[in-house]
């Protein structure tokens, strides 16, 4: 069936379309009903179905004859280690780990926070939680203790799973002191902390609360998969919103498994036995969906890579992994290839390897800018396919429909809406805009399976953020346009969220940290263009009258504060002192104009501006 016909069917009869797709996964009780709708038109999927996601990803694959196939390849240039697990081995490790958690009292519905580096135990921990019906919440290792504490308080986990350290190129980062600090800061105190000791660092264990991973799992009794309702939560993944408090995006079991299984065929053209490498981190949604769950649900081999695109040891790192592990499909963020291009503009390193197994390269996390697109396609001769998605949706909202035999990229566009996503562009009043005009990108409800079911513990925030702004639609928070051929172009966030090296961060959160400095009277943080990372944060601060600190000292202290309280991953490195901030007459800071000035873009002076002369002053400071 053509893309157009498939898309039309998914929109016109979603129940029929998705019930058919649901046959692709091994249910314990097959659903008879596709979805129910709430008062806003938001869907709950496969309400009477029962399954276990870890069973579908592992046991059912073994039953289908894939027991001796490699399920997971671990490649770690930072430790010079490689390992692989067959489906049988991975299932057994997961069952043991689930048994260990169960022995500590972790059961269906309990939350478990996973704060881990990119080692196989991170995936094992996630799958072990899924096996028990416990809800995991993975926190990216680059976040500071304060961020971890906020998530501990929100998710109220029974246990935390961690490792003794992470390794960033050559820097060994002890994780356990960060976890200890986070638990100290949090109001909620998890009962257990399970620590995987790595050879580089031995973490101190607190008797009674802390457990050695290996001792605990070796002596545990393997646990069988626990059947859960399709609508039961599989995980919570915190993501940045416009305020300082991250949002706990909740994902269900059934809709998630069906959507990911579908996407493996349709979006990625992957089949069982293919080697699929998402060069991301398990702390992000890409890692959840396409390092762990998606490839395993489709019977593929997944690659878990503990390294960077460059400096581990050089710009040939990605090509080496593709060659050595015979990767068929590679997925990463454009920033990774910008880093490679910067160090190896002519792609000389590519010629040292022979990654002929590679069929396509997928990019997401930020827009695939046309120049990176050109560089990639020119040097690899492979399709470089941009696709747009969000933590909230869990899989691609827009993509190239390769599963329907088409590869039709247009540079700068994420191509067409995936079946199930009725993407539209509207003006602030919610009216559709003409073709080619920019507006807010929204998705007509119901969303297809796999998308968020809510915000953990905060139904009001879920409704207010996503469903109320444009009734009947999901608000994506992204701006963009659809051209006359139906190609969707996503041009950037319309809120205070920024994308730094493919990492989603909140400028509002950084502002809260900056504003808490005793010498800061007022501040704002905006995301400005960066050649390598796409965007980086820039702070503008007003010093309080009477404060004696100079601009350089203040910048140094603010940089340290953001690093301490949010994490190194925020890349907050510049804070410039200004005399005034541009505001509207009603006192709203004109963040967009500040960004445009910093990026050297043309801007229109709004009629509501309090004092237009400030713009020139800011321009001079930012030079
Ligand atoms: N644990 C601890 N610290 C971490 C971390 C982790 N898991 N990940 C990043 N950090 C730290 C880094 O060490 C660095 O600290 P520093 O300021 O002390 O040097 C800081 O956070 C910024 O890291 P990063 O954004 O990775 O910058 P970089 O300059 O080291 O590397 C890229 C730049 C582009 C190579 C890198 O960001 C990259 O590979 N990006 C791909 C992004 C990606 O996978 N996104 C997921 C969506 S698909
Ligand atoms: P995250 O939730 O971390 O995956 O970040 C989601 C945000 O990243 C989106 O709302 C977009 O702003 C941006 N994004 C992700 N993929 C793309 C893409 N292919 N094109 C443009 N923006 C993207």
PDB file of N, CA and C in Angstrom, residues 72-136:
ATOM      1  N   UNK A  72      22.531  -7.967  22.065  1.00  0.00           N
ATOM      2  CA  UNK A  72      23.143  -6.689  22.439  1.00  0.00           C
ATOM      3  C   UNK A  72      24.659  -6.768  22.320  1.00  0.00           C
ATOM      4  N   UNK A  73      25.217  -5.763  21.654  1.00  0.00           N
ATOM      5  CA  UNK A  73      26.674  -5.646  21.561  1.00  0.00           C
ATOM      6  C   UNK A  73      27.066  -4.421  22.371  1.00  0.00           C
ATOM      7  N   UNK A  74      28.000  -4.615  23.272  1.00  0.00           N
ATOM      8  CA  UNK A  74      28.521  -3.495  24.060  1.00  0.00           C
ATOM      9  C   UNK A  74      29.894  -3.151  23.510  1.00  0.00           C
ATOM     10  N   UNK A  75      30.085  -1.890  23.126  1.00  0.00           N
ATOM     11  CA  UNK A  75      31.361  -1.454  22.587  1.00  0.00           C
ATOM     12  C   UNK A  75      31.770  -0.196  23.347  1.00  0.00           C
ATOM     13  N   UNK A  76      32.880  -0.310  24.065  1.00  0.00           N
ATOM     14  CA  UNK A  76      33.285   0.792  24.929  1.00  0.00           C
ATOM     15  C   UNK A  76      34.726   1.202  24.667  1.00  0.00           C
ATOM     16  N   UNK A  77      34.946   2.141  23.748  1.00  0.00           N
ATOM     17  CA  UNK A  77      36.317   2.586  23.526  1.00  0.00           C
ATOM     18  C   UNK A  77      36.936   3.239  24.767  1.00  0.00           C
ATOM     19  N   UNK A  78      36.089   3.761  25.660  1.00  0.00           N
ATOM     20  CA  UNK A  78      36.668   4.434  26.828  1.00  0.00           C
ATOM     21  C   UNK A  78      37.236   3.442  27.840  1.00  0.00           C
ATOM     22  N   UNK A  79      36.840   2.188  27.763  1.00  0.00           N
ATOM     23  CA  UNK A  79      37.416   1.174  28.672  1.00  0.00           C
ATOM     24  C   UNK A  79      38.109   0.063  27.875  1.00  0.00           C
ATOM     25  N   UNK A  80      38.137   0.227  26.564  1.00  0.00           N
ATOM     26  CA  UNK A  80      38.727  -0.810  25.684  1.00  0.00           C
ATOM     27  C   UNK A  80      38.032  -2.149  25.905  1.00  0.00           C
ATOM     28  N   UNK A  81      36.713  -2.121  26.041  1.00  0.00           N
ATOM     29  CA  UNK A  81      35.977  -3.357  26.301  1.00  0.00           C
ATOM     30  C   UNK A  81      34.945  -3.597  25.218  1.00  0.00           C
ATOM     31  N   UNK A  82      34.768  -4.852  24.856  1.00  0.00           N
ATOM     32  CA  UNK A  82      33.670  -5.233  23.973  1.00  0.00           C
ATOM     33  C   UNK A  82      33.042  -6.492  24.560  1.00  0.00           C
ATOM     34  N   UNK A  83      31.742  -6.604  24.429  1.00  0.00           N
ATOM     35  CA  UNK A  83      31.072  -7.810  24.925  1.00  0.00           C
ATOM     36  C   UNK A  83      29.804  -7.985  24.118  1.00  0.00           C
ATOM     37  N   UNK A  84      29.291  -9.203  24.084  1.00  0.00           N
ATOM     38  CA  UNK A  84      27.985  -9.353  23.440  1.00  0.00           C
ATOM     39  C   UNK A  84      27.153 -10.369  24.208  1.00  0.00           C
ATOM     40  N   UNK A  85      25.851 -10.215  24.095  1.00  0.00           N
ATOM     41  CA  UNK A  85      24.885 -11.064  24.794  1.00  0.00           C
ATOM     42  C   UNK A  85      23.945 -11.630  23.756  1.00  0.00           C
ATOM     43  N   UNK A  86      23.724 -12.936  23.794  1.00  0.00           N
ATOM     44  CA  UNK A  86      22.668 -13.493  22.944  1.00  0.00           C
ATOM     45  C   UNK A  86      21.324 -13.165  23.603  1.00  0.00           C
ATOM     46  N   UNK A  87      20.249 -13.412  22.875  1.00  0.00           N
ATOM     47  CA  UNK A  87      18.920 -13.195  23.469  1.00  0.00           C
ATOM     48  C   UNK A  87      18.762 -14.036  24.738  1.00  0.00           C
ATOM     49  N   UNK A  88      19.273 -15.290  24.695  1.00  0.00           N
ATOM     50  CA  UNK A  88      19.156 -16.155  25.877  1.00  0.00           C
ATOM     51  C   UNK A  88      19.934 -15.582  27.054  1.00  0.00           C
ATOM     52  N   UNK A  89      21.169 -15.152  26.771  1.00  0.00           N
ATOM     53  CA  UNK A  89      21.995 -14.610  27.857  1.00  0.00           C
ATOM     54  C   UNK A  89      21.379 -13.333  28.432  1.00  0.00           C
ATOM     55  N   UNK A  90      20.888 -12.480  27.543  1.00  0.00           N
ATOM     56  CA  UNK A  90      20.313 -11.227  28.022  1.00  0.00           C
ATOM     57  C   UNK A  90      19.061 -11.504  28.857  1.00  0.00           C
ATOM     58  N   UNK A  91      18.224 -12.424  28.360  1.00  0.00           N
ATOM     59  CA  UNK A  91      17.009 -12.764  29.112  1.00  0.00           C
ATOM     60  C   UNK A  91      17.381 -13.290  30.503  1.00  0.00           C
ATOM     61  N   UNK A  92      18.405 -14.160  30.561  1.00  0.00           N
ATOM     62  CA  UNK A  92      18.773 -14.730  31.856  1.00  0.00           C
ATOM     63  C   UNK A  92      19.305 -13.653  32.807  1.00  0.00           C
ATOM     64  N   UNK A  93      20.118 -12.742  32.268  1.00  0.00           N
ATOM     65  CA  UNK A  93      20.635 -11.642  33.115  1.00  0.00           C
ATOM     66  C   UNK A  93      19.481 -10.778  33.631  1.00  0.00           C
ATOM     67  N   UNK A  94      18.538 -10.520  32.743  1.00  0.00           N
ATOM     68  CA  UNK A  94      17.399  -9.672  33.107  1.00  0.00           C
ATOM     69  C   UNK A  94      16.546 -10.382  34.162  1.00  0.00           C
ATOM     70  N   UNK A  95      16.319 -11.679  33.971  1.00  0.00           N
ATOM     71  CA  UNK A  95      15.492 -12.438  34.918  1.00  0.00           C
ATOM     72  C   UNK A  95      16.156 -12.479  36.299  1.00  0.00           C
ATOM     73  N   UNK A  96      17.492 -12.624  36.306  1.00  0.00           N
ATOM     74  CA  UNK A  96      18.242 -12.636  37.581  1.00  0.00           C
ATOM     75  C   UNK A  96      18.122 -11.281  38.263  1.00  0.00           C
ATOM     76  N   UNK A  97      18.302 -10.239  37.473  1.00  0.00           N
ATOM     77  CA  UNK A  97      18.254  -8.879  38.018  1.00  0.00           C
ATOM     78  C   UNK A  97      16.843  -8.585  38.546  1.00  0.00           C
ATOM     79  N   UNK A  98      15.828  -9.052  37.803  1.00  0.00           N
ATOM     80  CA  UNK A  98      14.446  -8.856  38.261  1.00  0.00           C
ATOM     81  C   UNK A  98      14.234  -9.612  39.576  1.00  0.00           C
ATOM     82  N   UNK A  99      14.813 -10.797  39.661  1.00  0.00           N
ATOM     83  CA  UNK A  99      14.702 -11.586  40.890  1.00  0.00           C
ATOM     84  C   UNK A  99      15.331 -10.851  42.069  1.00  0.00           C
ATOM     85  N   UNK A 100      16.477 -10.216  41.791  1.00  0.00           N
ATOM     86  CA  UNK A 100      17.169  -9.478  42.860  1.00  0.00           C
ATOM     87  C   UNK A 100      16.309  -8.296  43.332  1.00  0.00           C
ATOM     88  N   UNK A 101      15.705  -7.610  42.391  1.00  0.00           N
ATOM     89  CA  UNK A 101      14.847  -6.472  42.755  1.00  0.00           C
ATOM     90  C   UNK A 101      13.639  -6.959  43.552  1.00  0.00           C
ATOM     91  N   UNK A 102      13.053  -8.068  43.087  1.00  0.00           N
ATOM     92  CA  UNK A 102      11.866  -8.610  43.767  1.00  0.00           C
ATOM     93  C   UNK A 102      12.218  -8.998  45.197  1.00  0.00           C
ATOM     94  N   UNK A 103      13.423  -9.560  45.376  1.00  0.00           N
ATOM     95  CA  UNK A 103      13.832  -9.968  46.726  1.00  0.00           C
ATOM     96  C   UNK A 103      13.948  -8.755  47.655  1.00  0.00           C
ATOM     97  N   UNK A 104      14.179  -7.598  47.065  1.00  0.00           N
ATOM     98  CA  UNK A 104      14.244  -6.372  47.885  1.00  0.00           C
ATOM     99  C   UNK A 104      12.852  -5.758  48.084  1.00  0.00           C
ATOM    100  N   UNK A 105      11.858  -6.405  47.517  1.00  0.00           N
ATOM    101  CA  UNK A 105      10.491  -5.917  47.708  1.00  0.00           C
ATOM    102  C   UNK A 105       9.979  -5.051  46.570  1.00  0.00           C
ATOM    103  N   UNK A 106      10.745  -4.956  45.483  1.00  0.00           N
ATOM    104  CA  UNK A 106      10.262  -4.143  44.351  1.00  0.00           C
ATOM    105  C   UNK A 106       9.193  -4.950  43.606  1.00  0.00           C
ATOM    106  N   UNK A 107       8.041  -4.358  43.404  1.00  0.00           N
ATOM    107  CA  UNK A 107       6.921  -5.077  42.776  1.00  0.00           C
ATOM    108  C   UNK A 107       6.249  -4.187  41.750  1.00  0.00           C
ATOM    109  N   UNK A 108       5.264  -4.761  41.062  1.00  0.00           N
ATOM    110  CA  UNK A 108       4.518  -4.058  40.017  1.00  0.00           C
ATOM    111  C   UNK A 108       4.059  -2.672  40.508  1.00  0.00           C
ATOM    112  N   UNK A 109       4.312  -1.677  39.705  1.00  0.00           N
ATOM    113  CA  UNK A 109       3.859  -0.319  40.039  1.00  0.00           C
ATOM    114  C   UNK A 109       4.861   0.492  40.841  1.00  0.00           C
ATOM    115  N   UNK A 110       5.848  -0.195  41.475  1.00  0.00           N
ATOM    116  CA  UNK A 110       6.877   0.558  42.218  1.00  0.00           C
ATOM    117  C   UNK A 110       7.776   1.281  41.222  1.00  0.00           C
ATOM    118  N   UNK A 111       8.314   2.416  41.645  1.00  0.00           N
ATOM    119  CA  UNK A 111       9.250   3.130  40.783  1.00  0.00           C
ATOM    120  C   UNK A 111      10.696   2.801  41.146  1.00  0.00           C
ATOM    121  N   UNK A 112      11.538   2.741  40.124  1.00  0.00           N
ATOM    122  CA  UNK A 112      12.968   2.490  40.316  1.00  0.00           C
ATOM    123  C   UNK A 112      13.722   3.521  39.473  1.00  0.00           C
ATOM    124  N   UNK A 113      14.594   4.275  40.108  1.00  0.00           N
ATOM    125  CA  UNK A 113      15.400   5.235  39.328  1.00  0.00           C
ATOM    126  C   UNK A 113      16.705   4.564  38.898  1.00  0.00           C
ATOM    127  N   UNK A 114      17.049   4.772  37.639  1.00  0.00           N
ATOM    128  CA  UNK A 114      18.271   4.188  37.084  1.00  0.00           C
ATOM    129  C   UNK A 114      19.180   5.341  36.676  1.00  0.00           C
ATOM    130  N   UNK A 115      20.329   5.429  37.317  1.00  0.00           N
ATOM    131  CA  UNK A 115      21.285   6.519  37.040  1.00  0.00           C
ATOM    132  C   UNK A 115      22.589   5.834  36.679  1.00  0.00           C
ATOM    133  N   UNK A 116      22.767   5.590  35.388  1.00  0.00           N
ATOM    134  CA  UNK A 116      23.831   4.677  34.963  1.00  0.00           C
ATOM    135  C   UNK A 116      24.601   5.226  33.761  1.00  0.00           C
ATOM    136  N   UNK A 117      25.843   4.823  33.650  1.00  0.00           N
ATOM    137  CA  UNK A 117      26.571   5.122  32.411  1.00  0.00           C
ATOM    138  C   UNK A 117      26.132   4.151  31.322  1.00  0.00           C
ATOM    139  N   UNK A 118      26.744   4.259  30.160  1.00  0.00           N
ATOM    140  CA  UNK A 118      26.343   3.418  29.020  1.00  0.00           C
ATOM    141  C   UNK A 118      27.023   2.049  29.089  1.00  0.00           C
ATOM    142  N   UNK A 119      26.538   1.237  30.006  1.00  0.00           N
ATOM    143  CA  UNK A 119      27.037  -0.136  30.139  1.00  0.00           C
ATOM    144  C   UNK A 119      25.828  -1.071  30.029  1.00  0.00           C
ATOM    145  N   UNK A 120      26.043  -2.349  29.690  1.00  0.00           N
ATOM    146  CA  UNK A 120      24.896  -3.240  29.474  1.00  0.00           C
ATOM    147  C   UNK A 120      23.956  -3.290  30.673  1.00  0.00           C
ATOM    148  N   UNK A 121      24.527  -3.084  31.890  1.00  0.00           N
ATOM    149  CA  UNK A 121      23.675  -3.159  33.089  1.00  0.00           C
ATOM    150  C   UNK A 121      22.579  -2.093  33.069  1.00  0.00           C
ATOM    151  N   UNK A 122      22.776  -1.022  32.328  1.00  0.00           N
ATOM    152  CA  UNK A 122      21.723  -0.001  32.245  1.00  0.00           C
ATOM    153  C   UNK A 122      20.499  -0.589  31.536  1.00  0.00           C
ATOM    154  N   UNK A 123      20.751  -1.270  30.418  1.00  0.00           N
ATOM    155  CA  UNK A 123      19.640  -1.891  29.679  1.00  0.00           C
ATOM    156  C   UNK A 123      19.050  -3.048  30.484  1.00  0.00           C
ATOM    157  N   UNK A 124      19.912  -3.792  31.154  1.00  0.00           N
ATOM    158  CA  UNK A 124      19.433  -4.922  31.964  1.00  0.00           C
ATOM    159  C   UNK A 124      18.527  -4.408  33.083  1.00  0.00           C
ATOM    160  N   UNK A 125      18.928  -3.300  33.703  1.00  0.00           N
ATOM    161  CA  UNK A 125      18.116  -2.724  34.784  1.00  0.00           C
ATOM    162  C   UNK A 125      16.737  -2.317  34.266  1.00  0.00           C
ATOM    163  N   UNK A 126      16.721  -1.667  33.091  1.00  0.00           N
ATOM    164  CA  UNK A 126      15.427  -1.233  32.530  1.00  0.00           C
ATOM    165  C   UNK A 126      14.533  -2.435  32.258  1.00  0.00           C
ATOM    166  N   UNK A 127      15.111  -3.439  31.612  1.00  0.00           N
ATOM    167  CA  UNK A 127      14.316  -4.616  31.243  1.00  0.00           C
ATOM    168  C   UNK A 127      13.893  -5.409  32.485  1.00  0.00           C
ATOM    169  N   UNK A 128      14.735  -5.385  33.525  1.00  0.00           N
ATOM    170  CA  UNK A 128      14.379  -6.101  34.764  1.00  0.00           C
ATOM    171  C   UNK A 128      13.170  -5.433  35.410  1.00  0.00           C
ATOM    172  N   UNK A 129      13.148  -4.111  35.400  1.00  0.00           N
ATOM    173  CA  UNK A 129      11.981  -3.396  35.940  1.00  0.00           C
ATOM    174  C   UNK A 129      10.747  -3.770  35.122  1.00  0.00           C
ATOM    175  N   UNK A 130      10.905  -3.736  33.793  1.00  0.00           N
ATOM    176  CA  UNK A 130       9.774  -4.058  32.916  1.00  0.00           C
ATOM    177  C   UNK A 130       9.273  -5.481  33.198  1.00  0.00           C
ATOM    178  N   UNK A 131      10.181  -6.375  33.479  1.00  0.00           N
ATOM    179  CA  UNK A 131       9.808  -7.775  33.733  1.00  0.00           C
ATOM    180  C   UNK A 131       8.926  -7.890  34.978  1.00  0.00           C
ATOM    181  N   UNK A 132       9.199  -7.013  35.944  1.00  0.00           N
ATOM    182  CA  UNK A 132       8.422  -7.043  37.188  1.00  0.00           C
ATOM    183  C   UNK A 132       7.163  -6.178  37.111  1.00  0.00           C
ATOM    184  N   UNK A 133       7.030  -5.414  36.049  1.00  0.00           N
ATOM    185  CA  UNK A 133       5.922  -4.455  35.996  1.00  0.00           C
ATOM    186  C   UNK A 133       6.226  -3.222  36.842  1.00  0.00           C
ATOM    187  N   UNK A 134       7.500  -3.112  37.292  1.00  0.00           N
ATOM    188  CA  UNK A 134       7.903  -1.900  38.029  1.00  0.00           C
ATOM    189  C   UNK A 134       8.161  -0.799  37.003  1.00  0.00           C
ATOM    190  N   UNK A 135       8.081   0.445  37.443  1.00  0.00           N
ATOM    191  CA  UNK A 135       8.183   1.579  36.509  1.00  0.00           C
ATOM    192  C   UNK A 135       9.578   2.182  36.619  1.00  0.00           C
ATOM    193  N   UNK A 136      10.364   2.099  35.537  1.00  0.00           N
ATOM    194  CA  UNK A 136      11.698   2.685  35.660  1.00  0.00           C
ATOM    195  C   UNK A 136      11.697   4.147  35.263  1.00  0.00           C
TER     196      UNK A 136
END
